[in-house]
Each structure stands twice: as C-alpha cells, then as structure tokens.
Tab-separated table of C-alpha atoms in Angstrom:
chain	number	residue	atom	x	y	z
A	2	UNK	CA	4.062	-62.508	12.428
A	3	UNK	CA	0.448	-63.486	11.732
A	4	UNK	CA	0.208	-65.561	14.907
A	5	UNK	CA	1.735	-62.728	16.924
A	6	UNK	CA	-0.854	-60.292	15.576
A	7	UNK	CA	-3.708	-62.683	16.365
A	8	UNK	CA	-2.373	-63.266	19.878
A	9	UNK	CA	-1.905	-59.563	20.553
A	10	UNK	CA	-5.209	-58.331	19.136
A	11	UNK	CA	-7.261	-61.088	20.765
A	12	UNK	CA	-5.971	-60.064	24.195
A	13	UNK	CA	-6.147	-56.303	23.578
A	14	UNK	CA	-9.444	-55.769	25.420
A	15	UNK	CA	-8.376	-58.007	28.311
A	16	UNK	CA	-5.176	-55.996	28.782
A	17	UNK	CA	-7.220	-52.823	29.066
A	18	UNK	CA	-9.494	-54.383	31.671
A	19	UNK	CA	-6.565	-55.624	33.740
A	20	UNK	CA	-4.917	-52.204	33.694
A	21	UNK	CA	-8.163	-50.712	34.974
A	22	UNK	CA	-8.536	-53.302	37.740
A	23	UNK	CA	-4.975	-52.815	38.938
A	24	UNK	CA	-6.031	-49.390	40.164
A	25	UNK	CA	-7.540	-51.277	43.119
A	26	UNK	CA	-4.042	-52.332	44.187
A	27	UNK	CA	-2.677	-48.808	43.832
A	28	UNK	CA	-5.594	-47.441	45.856
A	29	UNK	CA	-5.358	-49.773	48.857
A	30	UNK	CA	-1.586	-50.147	49.293
A	31	UNK	CA	-1.000	-47.142	51.538
A	32	UNK	CA	-4.020	-47.723	53.730
A	33	UNK	CA	-3.253	-51.411	54.178
A	34	UNK	CA	0.404	-50.722	54.987
A	35	UNK	CA	-0.733	-48.285	57.678
A	36	UNK	CA	-3.338	-50.687	59.054
A	37	UNK	CA	-0.918	-53.580	59.620
A	38	UNK	CA	1.180	-51.366	61.900
A	39	UNK	CA	-1.668	-49.504	63.621
A	40	UNK	CA	-3.226	-50.158	67.003
A	41	UNK	CA	-6.245	-51.799	65.383
A	42	UNK	CA	-4.146	-54.090	63.197
A	43	UNK	CA	-6.379	-56.985	64.247
A	44	UNK	CA	-8.769	-55.681	61.559
A	45	UNK	CA	-6.203	-56.292	58.800
A	46	UNK	CA	-7.303	-59.858	58.098
A	47	UNK	CA	-10.956	-58.896	57.610
A	48	UNK	CA	-9.991	-55.920	55.438
A	49	UNK	CA	-7.729	-58.167	53.352
A	50	UNK	CA	-10.617	-60.516	52.614
A	51	UNK	CA	-12.835	-57.598	51.629
A	52	UNK	CA	-10.222	-56.221	49.239
A	53	UNK	CA	-9.626	-59.607	47.636
A	54	UNK	CA	-13.362	-60.262	47.323
A	55	UNK	CA	-13.966	-56.856	45.756
A	56	UNK	CA	-11.233	-57.319	43.180
A	57	UNK	CA	-12.266	-60.914	42.437
A	58	UNK	CA	-15.861	-59.892	41.849
A	59	UNK	CA	-14.924	-57.005	39.571
A	60	UNK	CA	-12.411	-59.131	37.645
A	61	UNK	CA	-14.812	-62.014	37.068
A	62	UNK	CA	-17.567	-59.718	35.857
A	63	UNK	CA	-15.230	-57.824	33.520
A	64	UNK	CA	-13.590	-61.044	32.328
A	65	UNK	CA	-16.958	-62.614	31.564
A	66	UNK	CA	-18.031	-59.525	29.619
A	67	UNK	CA	-14.893	-59.498	27.459
A	68	UNK	CA	-15.080	-63.260	26.976
A	69	UNK	CA	-18.683	-62.996	25.799
A	70	UNK	CA	-18.175	-60.141	23.325
A	71	UNK	CA	-14.558	-60.478	22.208
A	72	UNK	CA	-15.493	-62.446	19.095
A	73	UNK	CA	-17.551	-59.620	17.580
A	74	UNK	CA	-15.281	-56.932	19.075
A	75	UNK	CA	-12.027	-58.008	17.416
A	76	UNK	CA	-13.505	-58.546	13.916
A	77	UNK	CA	-15.392	-55.258	14.049
A	78	UNK	CA	-12.203	-53.328	14.804
A	79	UNK	CA	-9.404	-55.377	13.251
A	80	UNK	CA	-11.018	-57.935	10.932
A	81	UNK	CA	-12.130	-61.550	11.513
A	82	UNK	CA	-8.727	-62.950	10.557
A	83	UNK	CA	-7.246	-61.426	13.727
A	84	UNK	CA	-9.489	-63.244	16.215
A	85	UNK	CA	-7.722	-66.147	17.903
A	86	UNK	CA	-10.775	-68.106	18.992
A	87	UNK	CA	-12.957	-68.590	22.040
A	88	UNK	CA	-10.533	-70.779	24.002
A	89	UNK	CA	-7.682	-68.336	23.555
A	90	UNK	CA	-9.964	-65.567	24.811
A	91	UNK	CA	-11.081	-67.741	27.732
A	92	UNK	CA	-7.443	-68.351	28.616
A	93	UNK	CA	-6.747	-64.632	28.593
A	94	UNK	CA	-9.793	-64.040	30.812
A	95	UNK	CA	-8.670	-66.665	33.324
A	96	UNK	CA	-5.136	-65.277	33.252
A	97	UNK	CA	-6.432	-61.763	33.884
A	98	UNK	CA	-8.506	-62.922	36.856
A	99	UNK	CA	-5.912	-65.160	38.503
A	100	UNK	CA	-2.871	-63.099	37.544
A	101	UNK	CA	-4.376	-59.875	38.817
A	102	UNK	CA	-5.433	-61.549	42.043
A	103	UNK	CA	-1.890	-62.842	42.526
A	104	UNK	CA	-0.419	-59.408	41.885
A	105	UNK	CA	-2.801	-57.831	44.406
A	106	UNK	CA	-1.977	-60.445	47.052
A	107	UNK	CA	1.742	-59.953	46.475
A	108	UNK	CA	1.367	-56.178	46.588
A	109	UNK	CA	-0.387	-56.399	49.945
A	110	UNK	CA	2.218	-58.901	51.151
A	111	UNK	CA	4.883	-56.280	50.482
A	112	UNK	CA	2.680	-53.639	52.120
A	113	UNK	CA	2.736	-55.835	55.227
A	114	UNK	CA	6.515	-55.411	55.354
A	115	UNK	CA	7.757	-58.376	53.324
A	116	UNK	CA	9.186	-56.356	50.439
A	117	UNK	CA	12.186	-58.590	49.756
A	118	UNK	CA	10.288	-61.863	50.000
A	119	UNK	CA	7.423	-60.526	47.902
A	120	UNK	CA	9.820	-59.401	45.186
A	121	UNK	CA	11.468	-62.823	45.147
A	122	UNK	CA	8.072	-64.475	44.758
A	123	UNK	CA	7.229	-62.151	41.859
A	124	UNK	CA	10.509	-62.907	40.108
A	125	UNK	CA	10.148	-66.659	40.608
A	126	UNK	CA	6.608	-66.592	39.264
A	127	UNK	CA	7.666	-64.574	36.217
A	128	UNK	CA	10.450	-67.013	35.332
A	129	UNK	CA	8.208	-70.034	35.823
A	130	UNK	CA	5.481	-68.411	33.750
A	131	UNK	CA	7.838	-67.896	30.803
A	132	UNK	CA	8.633	-71.591	30.770
A	133	UNK	CA	4.967	-72.497	31.115
A	134	UNK	CA	3.963	-70.247	28.208
A	135	UNK	CA	6.611	-71.785	25.965
A	136	UNK	CA	5.431	-75.254	26.947
A	137	UNK	CA	1.824	-74.283	26.275
A	138	UNK	CA	2.690	-72.950	22.829
A	139	UNK	CA	4.513	-76.170	22.005
A	140	UNK	CA	1.790	-78.490	23.282
A	141	UNK	CA	-1.438	-76.714	22.342
A	142	UNK	CA	-0.562	-73.749	20.148
A	143	UNK	CA	-1.674	-70.197	20.894
A	144	UNK	CA	-4.563	-71.240	23.133
A	145	UNK	CA	-2.256	-73.286	25.353
A	146	UNK	CA	-0.046	-70.361	26.355
A	147	UNK	CA	-2.427	-68.476	28.670
A	148	UNK	CA	-3.817	-71.657	30.214
A	149	UNK	CA	-0.355	-72.879	31.191
A	150	UNK	CA	0.368	-69.442	32.619
A	151	UNK	CA	-2.814	-69.690	34.697
A	152	UNK	CA	-1.543	-72.921	36.239
A	153	UNK	CA	1.724	-71.328	37.352
A	154	UNK	CA	0.030	-68.177	38.599
A	155	UNK	CA	-2.504	-70.196	40.603
A	156	UNK	CA	0.323	-71.855	42.523
A	157	UNK	CA	1.912	-68.452	43.136
A	158	UNK	CA	-1.422	-67.117	44.402
A	159	UNK	CA	-1.803	-69.912	46.950
A	160	UNK	CA	1.772	-69.508	48.195
A	161	UNK	CA	1.497	-65.726	48.457
A	162	UNK	CA	-1.829	-65.794	50.278
A	163	UNK	CA	-0.571	-68.318	52.813
A	164	UNK	CA	2.486	-66.225	53.557
A	165	UNK	CA	0.415	-63.061	53.756
A	166	UNK	CA	-2.051	-64.665	56.163
A	167	UNK	CA	0.834	-65.627	58.451
A	168	UNK	CA	1.944	-61.993	58.609
A	169	UNK	CA	-1.404	-60.778	59.907
A	170	UNK	CA	-2.602	-61.028	63.514
A	171	UNK	CA	-5.668	-63.087	64.395
A	172	UNK	CA	-8.872	-61.242	63.658
A	173	UNK	CA	-11.177	-60.259	66.481
A	174	UNK	CA	-14.191	-60.972	64.269
A	175	UNK	CA	-14.940	-63.726	61.765
A	176	UNK	CA	-13.241	-62.737	58.487
A	177	UNK	CA	-16.295	-63.222	56.300
A	178	UNK	CA	-15.001	-66.022	54.152
A	179	UNK	CA	-17.126	-67.119	51.214
A	180	UNK	CA	-20.070	-69.407	51.785
A	181	UNK	CA	-20.564	-72.455	49.573
A	182	UNK	CA	-22.426	-70.227	47.130
A	183	UNK	CA	-19.697	-67.617	47.354
A	184	UNK	CA	-17.064	-70.100	46.226
A	185	UNK	CA	-19.206	-70.919	43.184
A	186	UNK	CA	-19.778	-67.295	42.181
A	187	UNK	CA	-16.573	-66.803	40.125
A	188	UNK	CA	-17.099	-70.050	38.223
A	189	UNK	CA	-20.766	-69.270	37.628
A	190	UNK	CA	-20.042	-65.844	36.168
A	191	UNK	CA	-17.116	-67.127	34.100
A	192	UNK	CA	-19.155	-70.018	32.694
A	193	UNK	CA	-21.994	-67.648	31.829
A	194	UNK	CA	-19.611	-65.525	29.774
A	195	UNK	CA	-18.146	-68.644	28.143
A	196	UNK	CA	-21.625	-69.932	27.288
A	197	UNK	CA	-22.509	-66.652	25.590
A	198	UNK	CA	-19.217	-66.780	23.683
A	199	UNK	CA	-19.897	-70.335	22.477
A	200	UNK	CA	-23.342	-69.221	21.289
A	201	UNK	CA	-21.474	-66.652	19.136
A	202	UNK	CA	-22.707	-63.100	19.375
A	203	UNK	CA	-23.347	-61.579	15.910
A	204	UNK	CA	-20.713	-59.118	14.744
A	205	UNK	CA	-22.638	-55.887	15.139
A	206	UNK	CA	-22.247	-53.003	17.553
A	207	UNK	CA	-25.864	-53.314	18.709
A	208	UNK	CA	-25.362	-56.949	19.721
A	209	UNK	CA	-21.989	-56.103	21.236
A	210	UNK	CA	-23.411	-53.398	23.512
A	211	UNK	CA	-26.538	-55.313	24.533
A	212	UNK	CA	-24.624	-58.524	25.273
A	213	UNK	CA	-21.974	-56.714	27.297
A	214	UNK	CA	-24.674	-54.980	29.353
A	215	UNK	CA	-26.544	-58.251	29.962
A	216	UNK	CA	-23.443	-60.163	31.087
A	217	UNK	CA	-22.363	-57.298	33.334
A	218	UNK	CA	-25.793	-57.139	34.964
A	219	UNK	CA	-25.843	-60.906	35.515
A	220	UNK	CA	-22.348	-60.952	36.990
A	221	UNK	CA	-22.994	-58.004	39.263
A	222	UNK	CA	-26.189	-59.618	40.572
A	223	UNK	CA	-24.454	-62.939	41.259
A	224	UNK	CA	-21.598	-61.378	43.179
A	225	UNK	CA	-23.811	-59.000	45.092
A	226	UNK	CA	-25.776	-61.896	46.548
A	227	UNK	CA	-23.112	-64.587	46.871
A	228	UNK	CA	-19.907	-62.875	47.948
A	229	UNK	CA	-19.291	-62.859	51.718
A	230	UNK	CA	-20.226	-60.072	54.091
A	231	UNK	CA	-18.271	-59.564	57.298
A	232	UNK	CA	-20.164	-59.843	60.568
A	233	UNK	CA	-18.976	-56.319	61.291
A	234	UNK	CA	-18.965	-54.685	57.885
A	235	UNK	CA	-15.815	-52.859	56.871
A	236	UNK	CA	-15.637	-49.520	55.165
A	237	UNK	CA	-15.457	-51.029	51.673
A	238	UNK	CA	-18.759	-52.861	51.928
A	239	UNK	CA	-20.448	-49.925	53.651
A	240	UNK	CA	-19.290	-47.632	50.858
A	241	UNK	CA	-20.587	-50.013	48.183
A	242	UNK	CA	-24.038	-50.074	49.769
A	243	UNK	CA	-24.436	-46.304	50.061
C-alpha cells in the first residue's frame, strides 16, 4: 500500500500534464481525417510533421518543468514520505512524452482510415507494456516500471509512424524535418529539467513557482529556435507566430 501511494502521488502532476496535452489529439483528428481525403491531400505529410513537432515541443517543456519541481511539489502537498525519487519522476516524464507521442501518431493513423490496424497496434502495445512494467518492477523496483514502459512505447511509436507515413501521399514540398539541432532539442530540454531536479529545489512555493517559470522559459526558447519550419509554413506555425 505504501509503495502504491508513492507511485501514484509521484506521477500525479505528470498525469495532469498528459491529460492536458492530449487535447492536441482531440483538436486535430477531424481536420486531419478530412485532409487525407481532400484534393490537397499532398499537404498531409507536412501537416503531420507540424502536429508531431508541436506536441513534442509542448510535452518536453511540460515534462521538464514537472521533473524539475516535482520533488518540492509532492512533499508540499502530500508529505516528503510520498515522493518516489528523481529517477521515478524522470521515468514518468519520459513515459508521458513518448507515450503521448505514440497515442497521437496512432490517433492520426486511424484518422487516415486505418481504424482496425491502429486499434490492433494499441492493444498490442498495451499488453506488451503490462509485461514490461512487471519486469521493471521486478528488476529495478518502482523506478524501473516507467522506464521499461518507455522502451515498449518507443518501439510502438516507430512502428506506428512508419505505417502512417506509408498511408500518406508524397509531399509536394519538403516536410520540414528536424535539423541536427532540432533532433537535440528534446534531449536538451529534458536534461535541463533533470539537472535542476538533481540540484534539488528547496521545498517552498516561492522556489517552486520561480523554478517552474525558469524551466518553461528555457524550454520554450530552445524549441522555438531549434524545431523545424516548413519551407511553406502551414497554418499551425503561422498561428503560433501571430
């Protein structure tokens, strides 16, 4: 019971962030489903990359913020005995980033018409993840569970993205894939949050708020400059810049 409480309360903030980020999937499903059957469906590949980049950037920034301030957050609300440690929090952050990205890719895969295949992939991932979590708990305790789940979900993400890419027509313009710096952006933001967590933010609301604001500003700046821009900017990027 004690371990279950620690596990649940340590991931409480991360669950809230993931629920918020999943609104991106709900928002784009209808438009993407229409686009892949429209006359200008050649734009679908570029739009897909914009959606994935937007969600990845938001998830990494939010994950880094929670990772950096979860140690003071949990003790302030629930008591220090209910905090599961930095590496458990880091595992939850990685799981939120990768798992949410996989869900979004699968959701768009089903929007492209592959409802049955997408559902099978979701079910297979869920079953494999249960086994991975149990193995992680056995091998490394609480902290091992989310990290093993990240491994399974990463494989599911690669498989889903490859199948989704095959469903989309060739793009008439370069899809705006990440540059070398763009590929490093998620790791840079995540490691910044982890570094702050290792430095141990004091358990006070003033430190909590100031640290969260600093990490969010750093992450937003990194992704603004390093994430890819399409040669012909799509509506998402134009909206963000207005």
